[in-house]
Amino acid sequence: MSVKEENKNPAETAVKEKKQIAAKLIPIYIMGKRYEVPEGLTIMKAMEYAGYVLIRGCGCRGGTCGACGTVYRKPGDYKLQVALACQKTVEPDMYIAQIPFFPANRARYDFAGLTAAPEEVFKLYPEMFRCVACNSCTKACPQGIEVMDAISALKQGNIAEAARLSFDCIQCGLCTSRCFGELAQYHMFQLARRIYGARIVPRAEHLAEMVGTINEGRYDRFLDELKHVKEDELKKLYQEREAEPMTAGEDWKPKDTRYL
Ligand code: SF4
Ligand code: SF4
Ligand code: FES
């Protein structure tokens, strides 16, 4: 049926669509209870369709906050699988349980007193040497991080490499849930990235310059002006602002240079 034909009789079209949706219901099991949900939904939406109200284990809904770790198993498959509920779509007869929080060891430290010496990381997380190199963590990672390699880098004292490899970690804890050595990889990686950012990577001179300029009050007047602008005008200013093009070179400058 063409779009034109469909529009001729919206009521009939709506009934047809409803029937189509009903025809696409598939069975899934949430916490052991059977539900029928439309296929194509993510696990998160299927749970909500089934009546669950998610107040934990649900954040960004876009695969970036790491709040929705989920474990599932498919019929006839011995393998326990993990996924993000907001990203993985439901499959017929899958058994699902959410793990909104995974208890994992997080070392306590005073970051101001830490150096970039690997021994300090070893002391805080000695369990990293329990790693048996099984690679289960890498297979579980929804971000495609080479988790085992990052742990190996840490064990070798290469904090920069661990920070680089784990850059996309969203702290979902799925690697930890599958770890034979009971490591909390994501807390170790977070420490590695903190040390890398604060102690290893060279200071950005242009950033220091800009902070100096801000502290000297270069923008105080402009900010004061903005604070007194009405909301509608503020929205208009924001929408009409000249944004830096995606492919701008290093020497790009806006046409209005008053705020530089
Ligand atoms: S490294 Fe672990 S915590 Fe980080 S995104 Fe991958 S599975 Fe999640
Ligand atoms: S799952 Fe644990 S033990 Fe296995 S490779 Fe990863 S960190 Fe090592
Ligand atoms: S809700 Fe944020 S990653 Fe799924």
mmCIF file of N, CA and C in Angstrom, residues 17 92 107 109 124 128 132 134-135 156 161 168 184 203 224-225 228 242 255-256:
data_model
loop_
_atom_site.group_PDB
_atom_site.id
_atom_site.type_symbol
_atom_site.label_atom_id
_atom_site.label_comp_id
_atom_site.label_asym_id
_atom_site.label_seq_id
_atom_site.Cartn_x
_atom_site.Cartn_y
_atom_site.Cartn_z
ATOM 1 N N GLU A 17 -1.638 -1.556 11.642
ATOM 2 C CA GLU A 17 -0.345 -1.415 12.345
ATOM 3 C C GLU A 17 -0.377 -2.155 13.671
ATOM 4 N N PRO A 92 14.142 -13.975 20.959
ATOM 5 C CA PRO A 92 13.133 -14.899 21.503
ATOM 6 C C PRO A 92 13.717 -15.814 22.582
ATOM 7 N N ALA A 107 39.883 1.005 45.694
ATOM 8 C CA ALA A 107 40.883 1.416 46.693
ATOM 9 C C ALA A 107 40.639 2.854 47.125
ATOM 10 N N TYR A 109 42.347 6.317 48.313
ATOM 11 C CA TYR A 109 43.654 6.972 48.249
ATOM 12 C C TYR A 109 43.491 8.489 48.257
ATOM 13 N N LEU A 124 48.005 -0.276 45.816
ATOM 14 C CA LEU A 124 46.569 -0.027 45.972
ATOM 15 C C LEU A 124 45.719 -1.181 45.438
ATOM 16 N N MET A 128 45.674 -7.192 41.106
ATOM 17 C CA MET A 128 45.855 -7.223 39.642
ATOM 18 C C MET A 128 46.772 -8.400 39.242
ATOM 19 N N VAL A 132 44.695 -14.219 35.439
ATOM 20 C CA VAL A 132 45.159 -15.489 34.867
ATOM 21 C C VAL A 132 45.190 -15.439 33.335
ATOM 22 N N CYS A 134 42.878 -14.968 31.100
ATOM 23 C CA CYS A 134 41.852 -15.773 30.425
ATOM 24 C C CYS A 134 41.140 -14.989 29.327
ATOM 25 N N ASN A 135 41.219 -13.673 29.385
ATOM 26 C CA ASN A 135 40.629 -12.783 28.371
ATOM 27 C C ASN A 135 39.102 -12.710 28.435
ATOM 28 N N GLN A 156 52.761 -4.331 34.059
ATOM 29 C CA GLN A 156 54.137 -4.021 33.602
ATOM 30 C C GLN A 156 54.563 -2.611 34.010
ATOM 31 N N GLU A 161 49.966 3.422 28.907
ATOM 32 C CA GLU A 161 49.348 2.476 27.975
ATOM 33 C C GLU A 161 48.002 1.982 28.518
ATOM 34 N N ASP A 168 37.994 4.493 26.568
ATOM 35 C CA ASP A 168 36.545 4.466 26.310
ATOM 36 C C ASP A 168 35.742 3.720 27.372
ATOM 37 N N ALA A 184 38.750 -5.637 39.881
ATOM 38 C CA ALA A 184 37.809 -4.566 39.505
ATOM 39 C C ALA A 184 38.549 -3.711 38.483
ATOM 40 N N ARG A 203 51.748 19.274 30.471
ATOM 41 C CA ARG A 203 50.745 20.327 30.677
ATOM 42 C C ARG A 203 50.462 21.042 29.365
ATOM 43 N N ASP A 224 28.720 39.040 32.866
ATOM 44 C CA ASP A 224 27.730 39.878 33.573
ATOM 45 C C ASP A 224 26.616 40.289 32.627
ATOM 46 N N GLU A 225 26.992 40.668 31.414
ATOM 47 C CA GLU A 225 25.974 41.072 30.426
ATOM 48 C C GLU A 225 25.009 39.916 30.165
ATOM 49 N N HIS A 228 22.241 39.171 32.617
ATOM 50 C CA HIS A 228 21.089 40.072 32.659
ATOM 51 C C HIS A 228 20.209 39.977 31.416
ATOM 52 N N GLU A 242 28.061 31.607 16.377
ATOM 53 C CA GLU A 242 28.858 31.051 15.287
ATOM 54 C C GLU A 242 29.669 29.876 15.846
ATOM 55 N N LYS A 255 33.987 35.179 13.309
ATOM 56 C CA LYS A 255 33.970 36.517 12.687
ATOM 57 C C LYS A 255 33.943 37.599 13.765
ATOM 58 N N ASP A 256 33.176 37.344 14.805
ATOM 59 C CA ASP A 256 33.100 38.298 15.911
ATOM 60 C C ASP A 256 34.207 37.954 16.914
#
